[in-house]
Amino acid sequence: MAGICFEVEASAPAVSCEPRPRTATARRRRMEIRRFRFIAGAVSEAPDEEFNRKRRRLDCFVSPPGVLQKGFGSEEEGAGEGKVLESNLNGRSSSPGLPGARSFESDRCPRYGVTSVCGRRRDMEDAVSVRPDFLRRFSGTWNRCHFFGVFDGHGCSHVAASCKDLMHELVAEEVERVRPGPPPSAEEWREVMERSFSRMDAAVARWGGAPQNASCRCEMQTPKCDHVGSTAVVAVVGTNHIVVANCGDSRAVLSRNGVPIPLSSDHKPDRPDELERIQAAGGRVIYWDGARVLGVLAMSRAIGDSYLKPYVTSDPEVTVTEREEGDECLILASDGLWDVVTNKMACDIARKCLSAPPAEGGSGSNKACSDAAMLLTKLALARQSADNVSVLVIDLRRNS
Amino acid sequence: MAEQEIFAHFFECWLGQLDRDLQALLAADVPSLDPQHQPHGDANSNEHQLRSLVDMVKGHYEYYHRAKSASARRDVLAIFSPAWASSTEKLFLWAGGWRPSAAFQILYSESGRPVEPCPVQGVLRDDDDLGGLSASQLERVDGLQRRTIESEKKISEEEAEAQELVAWPQMVEISHEITVSGREVAAMEEGLVGAKEAMRRVLERADQLRLETIESVVGILNPRRAVQFLAAAGKLLLRVHEFGKAVDAAAAVMADGIESERRRQWTV
């Protein structure tokens, strides 16, 4: 498990991106992380080369705004307060992140906390990725953006692990490709995310079969293991906006003025528009311990799972949300949390933790984010969540 | 007396001990979350008492595993087909005993059991909040759980290798030739020596892991939680045993009934 809390200035040296360990088990964890990185580094080069794309997909699936909006507002009356910019923005003026838009004073990485535990499962298949200032190598003042991702693997851990290692790089490359100069508009962010997810999906489909890490269980399935996949919920937090791209049943929820606003909508096979899409593609949804695509997979979109293509797609749904003064925090978590804790309860608890007075001798609200993540995790375990639980809490308050 | 019977007798005695331990754990003066019900005497001496109670119970588990290990050295077959366990208990056997990772399930089940107070209130105490696990404790439990499951998998692999020895060339050769003559039976016995020894080592490693898991879990928890954990584990072992025995007894009565009915029909 990683229990992390820290704050990184955008200008901080690269090394401070590494979670600063605070516990007795820190050394072991650090070694695990290093091993991971090293192997991942070796792997990520080959796909990158291969990635030089023949042709980029532009015909991305966008779910009907009506359905999307309904999904967002379903949990809480009045959740419509959350202004989710839809794809058909025509005026630049409403694009978040443009210079001249209302700008907040600080573009440092928000404080955040992560907890990720095995819980009642025998295998850990969740992965969490945090990459402060991940667009650093592209100069410019607009692009102090911070990448957060939660990936919940199934079948094995290696697709989720690959997403953790690679996704932010793909997003960074796509941002550069789309718009080397000024910040991307909402529509451009959507394209960036759709291409990144598509490339990520291609990368894991091409994955040769050699186990990447010790926890990978795929030795027996070489040369190809296409029964493995992962959800991906990715948030890019910029000075003025939050871009969330989601594929699968992990979720991002924003707490704004005390109200939970889902920034993603779970991809379940029985969601009416998803059901329609699957059936239109010639697939079937079979109810076998819940709704499952072809009776197998309990989510309708995922990275990987090439044997269920095209019914299961890796196209993300993307939302671009302008940051507001009333934003308190953003929670990204795997379904290990959301299965047993409502959006509202998660936001209430996170807010409560964030507003707690700094502990004596502690680093104040720095620790508050990890307290929130930890507490939500414990609540999920106490409520008998049957899955791995990964929770990422990001503090969005401006004057904290 | 056959090894089976010797160990069965020991097992009954040990269950008695487990039950006495359970009563002691349940009666322990555990500090409550409710400020109205605090233990008598000062907190330090209470903690000391709880610790020594926990150590005593841990000692009894150690004692059980030492006896089991000694028994396995005398006759490994008996330990792997335990006549003292009910059919229900046998359903859950792993490498000759309970699965170490079950300890974490007990812990997590137990942590969810107290009726949730409003989780938003008082959640930031590092000691006794939800489930009684502090952040660092949960972190250590999670790490321990992952290592324990890794070890379980390794031992399962060793068990697989040991069990595959049954089809070693020598054994297959003997099985082709075997009649009922004494020479081949002796050869078969000879051939099984390696497999039996390998299984005994598997058992030893598994028992070691079982003990280490109890030791480590209890080491992570504060005394109050350690007492509750051991009580929950003891209760589970005893109740499953009692239930299993009852089920087996009922099945035996039914079988007897059928048998006597059949005899009655034959004699008529």
XYZ file of C-alpha atoms in Angstrom:
668
model
C 0.000 0.000 0.000
C 1.132 3.480 -0.651
C 0.153 6.179 1.744
C 1.418 9.399 0.313
C 0.997 13.034 1.033
C 3.013 15.843 -0.301
C 3.044 19.019 -2.215
C 5.278 19.763 -5.119
C 6.118 23.124 -6.507
C 5.854 23.134 -10.231
C 9.463 24.130 -10.469
C 10.680 21.455 -8.092
C 13.327 19.064 -9.373
C 12.144 15.819 -10.861
C 13.180 13.761 -7.906
C 10.538 15.286 -5.698
C 7.888 13.656 -7.832
C 8.732 10.501 -5.986
C 6.391 10.057 -3.096
C 8.139 11.046 0.079
C 7.816 8.035 2.327
C 6.766 8.612 5.861
C 6.512 5.198 7.426
C 8.569 2.306 8.578
C 7.704 0.309 5.487
C 8.826 3.133 3.303
C 12.110 1.655 2.251
C 10.583 -1.508 0.942
C 7.963 0.468 -0.869
C 10.510 2.732 -2.391
C 12.368 -0.257 -3.700
C 9.194 -1.653 -5.186
C 8.534 1.595 -6.906
C 12.044 1.731 -8.260
C 11.904 -1.762 -9.610
C 8.677 -0.877 -11.294
C 10.050 2.263 -12.848
C 13.115 0.595 -14.140
C 11.273 -2.171 -15.890
C 8.624 0.168 -17.101
C 11.237 2.424 -18.586
C 12.594 -0.440 -20.595
C 9.192 -1.346 -21.856
C 7.844 2.042 -22.631
C 10.430 2.757 -25.255
C 9.533 0.101 -27.724
C 5.822 0.908 -27.887
C 6.644 4.577 -28.225
C 8.588 3.860 -31.349
C 5.954 1.641 -32.724
C 3.429 4.217 -31.853
C 4.533 6.547 -34.556
C 1.162 6.463 -35.907
C 0.156 5.565 -39.377
C -3.080 7.311 -39.026
C -4.704 8.867 -36.079
C -8.268 8.157 -35.250
C -10.439 11.171 -35.207
C -13.821 9.528 -35.335
C -13.993 9.250 -31.598
C -17.070 8.083 -29.859
C -18.780 10.747 -27.873
C -21.759 9.757 -25.858
C -24.887 11.844 -26.270
C -24.599 14.841 -23.997
C -28.066 14.308 -22.640
C -27.259 10.892 -21.282
C -23.964 12.042 -19.948
C -25.477 14.942 -18.143
C -28.150 12.756 -16.685
C -25.542 10.448 -15.339
C -23.763 13.339 -13.756
C -26.687 14.841 -12.045
C -28.285 11.627 -10.927
C -26.836 11.417 -7.468
C -27.738 14.760 -6.060
C -30.421 17.300 -6.722
C -28.844 20.540 -7.708
C -25.690 18.902 -8.920
C -26.209 20.772 -12.157
C -24.250 23.494 -10.489
C -21.191 21.733 -11.806
C -20.597 23.264 -15.161
C -19.451 20.454 -17.368
C -18.405 21.844 -20.691
C -19.691 19.698 -23.455
C -17.956 18.994 -26.696
C -19.855 21.439 -28.826
C -18.164 24.518 -27.502
C -17.863 26.942 -30.324
C -16.451 30.001 -28.691
C -12.934 30.019 -27.459
C -13.968 32.346 -24.699
C -15.479 29.507 -22.776
C -12.471 27.306 -23.152
C -10.769 26.823 -19.862
C -7.124 27.505 -19.511
C -6.885 30.222 -22.114
C -4.636 33.100 -21.203
C -6.786 35.962 -20.193
C -9.359 33.722 -18.604
C -9.849 34.262 -14.913
C -6.564 33.055 -13.593
C -5.818 31.796 -10.150
C -2.657 32.859 -8.501
C -0.998 29.490 -8.135
C -0.267 26.728 -10.558
C 1.676 24.521 -8.197
C 0.574 20.942 -7.872
C -2.369 20.642 -5.549
C -1.855 18.699 -2.363
C -3.021 15.158 -2.595
C -3.112 11.856 -0.742
C -3.183 8.289 -2.017
C -4.142 5.022 -0.413
C -4.159 1.773 -2.302
C -4.747 -1.553 -0.563
C -5.277 -5.163 -1.546
C -8.274 -5.496 0.792
C -10.186 -8.749 0.559
C -8.751 -9.774 -2.765
C -5.774 -12.072 -3.123
C -4.253 -10.057 -5.930
C -3.475 -6.402 -6.150
C -4.558 -5.194 -9.568
C -5.067 -1.498 -8.911
C -2.443 1.066 -9.853
C -2.319 4.770 -9.077
C -0.289 7.308 -10.985
C 0.500 10.871 -9.902
C 2.674 13.031 -12.148
C 2.951 16.635 -11.035
C 3.687 19.093 -13.813
C 3.717 16.305 -16.355
C 3.960 18.674 -19.315
C 7.155 20.185 -17.948
C 9.276 19.298 -20.932
C 7.070 21.437 -23.147
C 7.897 24.974 -22.224
C 5.244 27.605 -21.789
C 3.413 29.202 -18.978
C 0.005 27.725 -19.597
C 0.974 24.142 -19.236
C 1.478 23.666 -15.557
C -0.836 20.716 -15.490
C -0.824 17.805 -13.119
C -1.733 14.275 -14.013
C -3.639 11.923 -11.739
C -4.823 8.458 -12.678
C -6.449 5.436 -11.067
C -6.329 2.156 -12.975
C -8.213 -0.907 -11.810
C -6.925 -3.982 -13.592
C -8.704 -7.262 -14.181
C -7.330 -10.618 -15.254
C -3.881 -9.544 -14.165
C -2.143 -6.433 -12.941
C 0.025 -5.747 -15.967
C -2.368 -3.610 -18.005
C -3.041 -1.365 -15.014
C 0.704 -1.237 -14.349
C 1.379 -0.244 -17.959
C -1.225 2.507 -17.744
C 0.466 3.798 -14.626
C 3.822 3.867 -16.352
C 2.828 5.127 -19.749
C -0.471 6.971 -19.838
C 0.826 10.361 -18.705
C 3.552 10.258 -21.352
C 1.043 9.531 -24.069
C -1.182 12.358 -22.883
C 1.807 14.710 -22.808
C 2.814 13.729 -26.337
C -0.693 14.194 -27.618
C -0.984 17.599 -25.989
C 2.229 18.600 -27.725
C 1.022 17.277 -31.047
C -2.347 18.972 -30.900
C -1.186 22.293 -29.647
C 2.402 23.165 -29.043
C 1.539 26.775 -28.347
C -1.465 27.986 -26.376
C -3.491 25.672 -24.139
C -5.883 23.215 -25.740
C -9.547 24.032 -25.901
C -12.109 21.678 -24.433
C -12.612 20.046 -27.798
C -8.876 19.625 -28.219
C -8.559 18.097 -24.766
C -11.159 15.596 -25.805
C -9.116 14.657 -28.852
C -5.966 14.443 -26.776
C -7.578 12.066 -24.330
C -9.228 9.942 -26.981
C -5.946 9.517 -28.848
C -4.019 8.830 -25.667
C -6.437 6.134 -24.573
C -6.437 4.619 -28.028
C -2.627 4.513 -28.065
C -2.570 3.076 -24.570
C -4.958 0.377 -25.694
C -2.801 -0.376 -28.725
C 0.272 -0.559 -26.492
C -1.167 -3.196 -24.202
C -2.611 -5.157 -27.133
C 0.880 -5.303 -28.593
C 2.357 -6.312 -25.299
C 4.522 -9.320 -26.001
C 3.756 -11.484 -23.009
C 6.939 -11.326 -21.005
C 5.920 -10.582 -17.441
C 6.840 -7.030 -16.599
C 6.893 -7.328 -12.909
C 6.869 -9.786 -10.076
C 3.153 -9.531 -9.451
C 2.186 -10.359 -13.028
C 0.491 -13.716 -13.262
C 0.622 -14.100 -17.002
C 3.573 -16.450 -17.501
C 1.214 -19.261 -18.318
C -0.607 -17.341 -21.006
C 2.202 -16.367 -23.305
C 2.654 -15.390 -26.039
C -0.556 -13.443 -25.942
C -2.789 -12.669 -23.033
C -5.718 -10.675 -24.302
C -8.006 -11.487 -21.405
C -6.447 -8.764 -19.348
C -7.570 -5.181 -19.068
C -7.924 -2.179 -16.857
C -10.194 0.727 -16.174
C -8.685 4.161 -16.458
C -9.884 7.349 -14.866
C -7.490 10.171 -15.562
C -7.673 13.743 -14.316
C -5.513 16.554 -15.636
C -5.715 19.402 -13.170
C -4.635 22.752 -14.538
C -4.768 26.229 -13.104
C -8.263 26.889 -14.372
C -9.683 23.586 -15.427
C -10.031 19.911 -14.674
C -10.041 17.477 -17.576
C -11.349 14.039 -16.693
C -11.194 11.121 -19.096
C -12.789 7.875 -18.079
C -13.062 4.398 -19.449
C -14.540 1.720 -17.199
C -16.085 1.751 -13.757
C -13.592 3.754 -11.740
C -14.855 7.244 -11.001
C -13.907 10.875 -10.475
C -16.050 13.004 -8.191
C -15.642 16.701 -7.527
C -16.776 18.276 -4.302
C -17.967 21.800 -5.028
C -19.632 23.988 -2.409
C -20.409 20.871 -0.419
C -22.111 19.149 -3.331
C -20.722 16.019 -4.991
C -20.430 16.342 -8.751
C -19.434 13.230 -10.664
C -17.007 14.181 -13.442
C -17.211 10.744 -14.988
C -19.992 8.303 -15.619
C -19.364 4.598 -15.007
C -19.285 2.392 -18.068
C -21.546 -0.455 -17.110
C -22.969 -2.822 -19.713
C -26.521 -2.066 -18.609
C -26.194 1.710 -18.977
C -28.811 2.293 -21.670
C -26.547 4.041 -24.185
C -23.772 1.528 -23.605
C -26.167 -1.372 -24.014
C -27.306 0.138 -27.278
C -23.737 0.629 -28.477
C -22.774 -2.955 -27.613
C -25.810 -4.376 -29.353
C -25.265 -2.176 -32.394
C -21.755 -3.598 -32.627
C -23.207 -7.100 -32.610
C -22.411 -7.898 -29.000
C -24.665 -9.048 -26.237
C -25.034 -8.223 -22.607
C -25.723 -11.261 -20.504
C -26.807 -11.120 -16.899
C -24.530 -13.433 -15.041
C -23.704 -12.107 -11.617
C -24.666 -8.677 -12.888
C -24.704 -7.328 -16.417
C -21.660 -8.477 -18.382
C -20.503 -8.018 -21.958
C -20.856 -11.459 -23.553
C -21.460 -12.688 -20.032
C -17.822 -12.021 -19.176
C -16.814 -8.476 -18.389
C -18.794 -6.382 -15.932
C -17.815 -3.086 -17.559
C -18.495 -1.848 -21.055
C -15.231 -0.014 -21.708
C -11.668 -0.834 -20.758
C -8.052 -0.553 -21.810
C -6.998 -3.990 -23.060
C -9.429 -6.921 -23.288
C -8.794 -7.215 -26.997
C -10.840 -10.417 -27.163
C -13.957 -8.391 -26.373
C -13.378 -5.772 -29.039
C -15.315 -4.032 -30.482
C -18.037 -4.484 -27.867
C -15.709 -3.329 -25.155
C -14.021 -0.174 -26.344
C -11.232 1.926 -24.940
C -12.790 5.233 -26.043
C -12.958 7.484 -23.022
C -15.692 9.896 -22.155
C -14.114 13.258 -21.500
C -15.350 16.156 -19.441
C -13.712 19.530 -19.104
C -14.745 21.462 -16.048
C -13.776 24.974 -15.128
C -12.370 25.319 -11.665
C -14.335 27.549 -9.331
C -13.762 29.168 -5.981
C -16.109 26.700 -4.327
C -14.155 23.616 -5.390
C -12.982 21.672 -2.383
C -11.524 18.441 -3.613
C -11.448 15.867 -6.347
C -11.658 12.181 -5.518
C -10.524 9.498 -7.958
C -11.133 5.936 -6.834
C -11.601 2.396 -8.017
C -14.931 0.629 -7.617
C -13.616 -0.912 -4.411
C -14.641 2.416 -2.875
C -17.648 3.370 -4.993
C -19.346 -0.006 -4.559
C -19.847 0.682 -0.873
C -19.574 4.452 -0.402
C -21.795 7.022 -2.092
C -20.373 10.068 -3.828
C -21.919 12.264 -1.203
C -20.506 10.370 1.725
C -17.045 10.264 0.130
C -17.092 14.023 -0.441
C -18.441 14.723 3.052
C -15.646 12.697 4.617
C -12.928 14.154 2.423
C -14.121 17.689 3.128
C -14.251 16.996 6.821
C -10.661 15.761 6.758
C -9.450 18.706 4.720
C -11.037 21.213 7.031
C -9.597 19.598 10.144
C -7.126 21.772 12.007
C -3.510 20.772 11.316
C -2.313 18.031 13.601
C 0.312 18.978 16.119
C 3.753 18.644 14.671
C 2.239 17.459 11.425
C 2.528 19.267 8.149
C -1.012 20.523 8.360
C -3.410 20.010 5.530
C -0.686 18.212 3.609
C -1.461 15.285 5.794
C -5.159 15.981 5.558
C -5.341 14.600 2.017
C -3.775 11.323 2.996
C -5.988 11.200 6.059
C -8.964 11.574 3.764
C -7.744 8.896 1.374
C -6.935 6.551 4.232
C -10.210 7.120 5.970
C -12.227 6.481 2.814
C -10.245 3.286 2.301
C -10.919 2.133 5.820
C -14.578 2.929 5.448
C -14.691 0.827 2.277
C -13.002 -2.084 4.064
C -15.263 -1.732 7.076
C -18.246 -1.798 4.757
C -16.980 -5.108 3.426
C -15.798 -3.974 0.042
C -14.765 -7.152 -1.740
C -12.223 -5.560 -4.043
C -8.899 -3.757 -4.071
C -9.460 -0.227 -2.830
C -7.561 2.726 -4.302
C -8.403 6.285 -3.372
C -6.780 9.505 -4.533
C -7.876 12.742 -2.897
C -6.763 16.045 -4.451
C -7.148 19.296 -2.545
C -8.546 21.956 -4.859
C -9.000 24.750 -2.349
C -7.226 27.897 -3.406
C -6.214 29.255 -0.062
C -5.357 26.165 1.836
C -1.983 -46.318 19.936
C -1.900 -45.186 16.339
C -0.641 -41.668 15.630
C -4.128 -40.724 14.441
C -5.604 -41.455 17.846
C -2.784 -39.842 19.768
C -3.130 -36.605 17.909
C -6.937 -36.762 17.959
C -6.731 -36.951 21.747
C -4.304 -34.042 21.867
C -6.545 -32.063 19.536
C -9.554 -32.480 21.828
C -7.469 -31.247 24.761
C -6.226 -28.323 22.743
C -9.759 -27.342 21.753
C -10.568 -27.282 25.453
C -7.643 -24.943 25.956
C -8.775 -22.799 23.025
C -12.195 -22.540 24.625
C -10.719 -21.511 27.985
C -8.556 -18.953 26.174
C -11.615 -17.656 24.387
C -13.465 -17.189 27.664
C -10.462 -15.315 29.054
C -10.278 -13.113 25.952
C -13.980 -12.360 26.087
C -13.792 -11.569 29.782
C -10.762 -9.315 29.351
C -11.109 -5.806 30.653
C -10.989 -4.238 27.222
C -11.168 -0.465 27.118
C -14.312 0.530 25.327
C -14.743 3.301 22.810
C -17.465 4.457 25.133
C -15.904 6.782 27.710
C -18.498 5.594 30.241
C -17.057 2.097 30.247
C -13.379 2.338 30.887
C -11.314 -0.390 32.525
C -10.612 -0.342 36.210
C -7.132 0.666 37.217
C -4.786 2.743 35.148
C -4.389 2.406 31.415
C -0.797 1.196 31.588
C -1.432 -1.760 33.812
C -4.535 -2.611 31.788
C -2.488 -2.617 28.606
C 0.108 -4.767 30.322
C -2.571 -7.261 31.342
C -3.979 -7.426 27.853
C -0.512 -7.926 26.393
C 0.243 -10.854 28.684
C -3.133 -12.402 27.882
C -2.336 -12.083 24.183
C 1.102 -13.616 24.750
C -0.424 -16.531 26.606
C -2.879 -17.301 23.813
C -0.112 -16.956 21.231
C 1.914 -19.415 23.299
C -0.906 -21.941 23.079
C -0.966 -21.695 19.303
C 2.779 -22.252 19.275
C 2.399 -25.258 21.510
C -0.245 -26.718 19.211
C 1.954 -26.346 16.171
C 4.962 -27.866 17.935
C 2.889 -30.924 18.826
C 1.538 -31.104 15.306
C 5.026 -30.934 13.865
C 6.234 -33.710 16.159
C 3.256 -35.825 15.158
C 3.962 -35.223 11.459
C 7.519 -36.414 11.941
C 6.147 -39.686 13.298
C 3.380 -40.107 10.719
C 2.744 -37.524 8.045
C -0.229 -39.468 6.624
C -2.215 -38.998 9.812
C -1.803 -35.237 9.812
C -2.922 -34.918 6.193
C -6.046 -37.026 6.754
C -7.125 -35.711 10.121
C -9.773 -37.917 11.683
C -10.211 -35.283 14.395
C -11.478 -32.681 11.964
C -15.075 -32.651 10.748
C -15.951 -32.792 7.059
C -16.776 -29.099 7.183
C -13.334 -28.235 8.549
C -11.694 -30.445 5.946
C -13.385 -28.392 3.272
C -11.234 -25.452 4.309
C -7.928 -27.238 4.792
C -4.897 -25.849 3.053
C -1.544 -27.647 3.311
C -2.667 -29.465 6.431
C -4.320 -26.617 8.309
C -6.111 -23.300 8.043
C -5.095 -20.753 5.476
C -2.890 -18.014 6.928
C -4.477 -15.340 4.724
C -7.813 -16.058 6.421
C -6.425 -13.995 9.304
C -6.780 -10.841 7.204
C -10.328 -11.693 6.272
C -11.090 -12.104 9.976
C -9.453 -8.777 10.672
C -11.373 -6.954 7.938
C -14.653 -8.652 8.827
C -14.106 -7.763 12.430
C -13.268 -4.147 11.590
C -16.600 -3.726 9.856
C -18.608 -5.290 12.631
C -19.087 -2.504 15.138
C -22.117 -0.509 14.209
C -20.813 2.421 12.265
C -21.028 5.566 14.246
C -21.390 8.590 12.080
C -18.138 8.128 10.192
C -17.640 11.820 9.761
C -17.376 12.470 13.450
C -14.238 11.815 15.374
C -12.636 10.203 12.378
C -9.273 11.790 12.718
C -8.139 10.084 15.872
C -5.170 7.983 15.044
C -5.898 5.304 17.569
C -9.413 4.072 17.745
C -11.244 5.212 14.692
C -13.026 3.020 12.189
C -12.135 -0.574 12.631
C -9.626 0.357 15.276
C -6.826 0.417 12.755
C -4.703 3.492 12.451
C -3.315 4.549 9.113
C 0.090 3.072 9.790
C -1.435 -0.144 11.130
C -3.559 -0.569 8.029
C -0.503 0.065 5.915
C 1.439 -2.623 7.768
C -1.482 -5.043 7.652
C -1.751 -4.532 3.895
C 1.967 -5.182 3.419
C 1.827 -8.252 5.627
C -1.210 -9.534 3.749
C 0.570 -9.266 0.405
C 3.672 -11.019 1.706
C 1.567 -13.734 3.340
C -0.319 -14.422 0.127
C 2.988 -14.556 -1.759
C 4.277 -17.118 0.730
C 1.057 -19.102 0.481
C 1.467 -19.271 -3.272
C 5.059 -20.444 -2.960
C 4.077 -23.159 -0.507
C 1.231 -24.225 -2.801
C 3.797 -24.579 -5.572
C 5.986 -26.736 -3.355
C 2.949 -28.810 -2.481
C 2.230 -29.286 -6.172
C 5.776 -30.471 -6.771
C 5.594 -32.841 -3.828
C 2.282 -34.283 -4.990
C 3.535 -34.796 -8.512
C 6.131 -37.144 -7.078
C 3.355 -39.748 -7.015
C 3.879 -40.221 -10.752
C 7.661 -40.304 -10.656
C 9.073 -42.911 -13.129
C 9.963 -45.258 -10.315
C 6.401 -45.163 -9.017
C 4.856 -45.660 -12.441
C 7.197 -48.590 -13.000
C 6.129 -50.200 -9.736
C 2.464 -49.656 -10.524
C 2.879 -51.551 -13.793
C 4.367 -54.499 -12.010
C 2.421 -54.490 -8.846
C 0.589 -57.512 -7.635
C -0.210 -58.129 -4.051
C 3.104 -59.705 -3.266
C 5.008 -58.308 -0.341
C 8.010 -57.306 -2.400
C 6.139 -54.773 -4.500
C 4.254 -53.329 -1.610
C 7.603 -52.739 0.015
C 8.841 -51.145 -3.202
C 5.801 -48.874 -3.271
C 6.422 -47.834 0.297
C 10.029 -47.177 -0.572
C 8.967 -45.085 -3.534
C 6.646 -42.956 -1.394
C 9.295 -42.034 1.129
C 10.476 -39.047 -0.865
C 6.953 -37.754 -1.493
C 5.994 -38.130 2.147
C 9.086 -36.296 3.279
C 8.398 -33.537 0.760
C 4.848 -33.192 2.054
C 6.107 -33.086 5.627
C 8.344 -30.179 4.681
C 5.383 -28.450 3.029
C 3.406 -28.881 6.227
C 6.275 -27.528 8.272
C 6.558 -24.429 6.091
C 2.789 -23.930 6.108
C 2.611 -24.259 9.903
C 5.493 -21.847 10.195
C 3.591 -19.352 8.068
C 0.415 -19.850 10.117
C 2.283 -19.082 13.318
C 4.171 -16.150 11.858
C 0.915 -14.683 10.583
C -0.715 -14.788 14.019
C 2.436 -13.380 15.539
C 2.717 -10.543 13.030
C -0.959 -9.563 13.007
C -1.057 -9.452 16.778
C 2.213 -7.523 16.738
C 0.729 -4.817 14.538
C -2.485 -4.379 16.522
C -2.774 -2.533 19.778
C -3.535 -4.809 22.755
C -7.234 -4.055 22.698
C -7.555 -5.011 19.029
C -5.225 -7.982 19.444
C -7.517 -9.399 22.119
C -10.535 -8.893 19.870
C -8.768 -10.452 16.903
C -7.719 -13.565 18.844
C -11.208 -13.882 20.296
C -12.751 -13.662 16.813
C -10.314 -16.226 15.429
C -10.838 -18.603 18.363
C -14.597 -18.284 18.130
C -14.518 -19.040 14.428
C -12.309 -22.135 14.858
C -14.463 -23.493 17.684
C -17.818 -22.750 16.108
C -16.902 -24.248 12.753
C -15.607 -27.332 14.570
C -18.767 -27.724 16.646
C -21.002 -27.113 13.669
C -18.999 -29.574 11.547
C -19.164 -32.252 14.219
C -22.917 -31.813 14.531
C -23.388 -32.066 10.770
C -21.256 -35.223 10.641
C -23.113 -36.737 13.588
C -26.471 -36.083 11.948
C -25.221 -37.630 8.702
C -23.971 -40.658 10.622
C -27.332 -41.110 12.348
C -29.062 -40.975 8.997
C -26.640 -43.513 7.510
C -27.177 -45.789 10.502
C -30.911 -45.494 10.061
C -30.708 -46.481 6.417
C -28.411 -49.367 7.254
C -30.694 -50.781 9.992
C -33.716 -50.311 7.773
C -31.960 -52.298 5.071
C -31.068 -55.026 7.559
C -34.665 -55.123 8.787
C -35.916 -55.601 5.228
C -33.374 -58.369 4.600
C -34.399 -60.282 7.720
C -38.106 -59.942 7.020
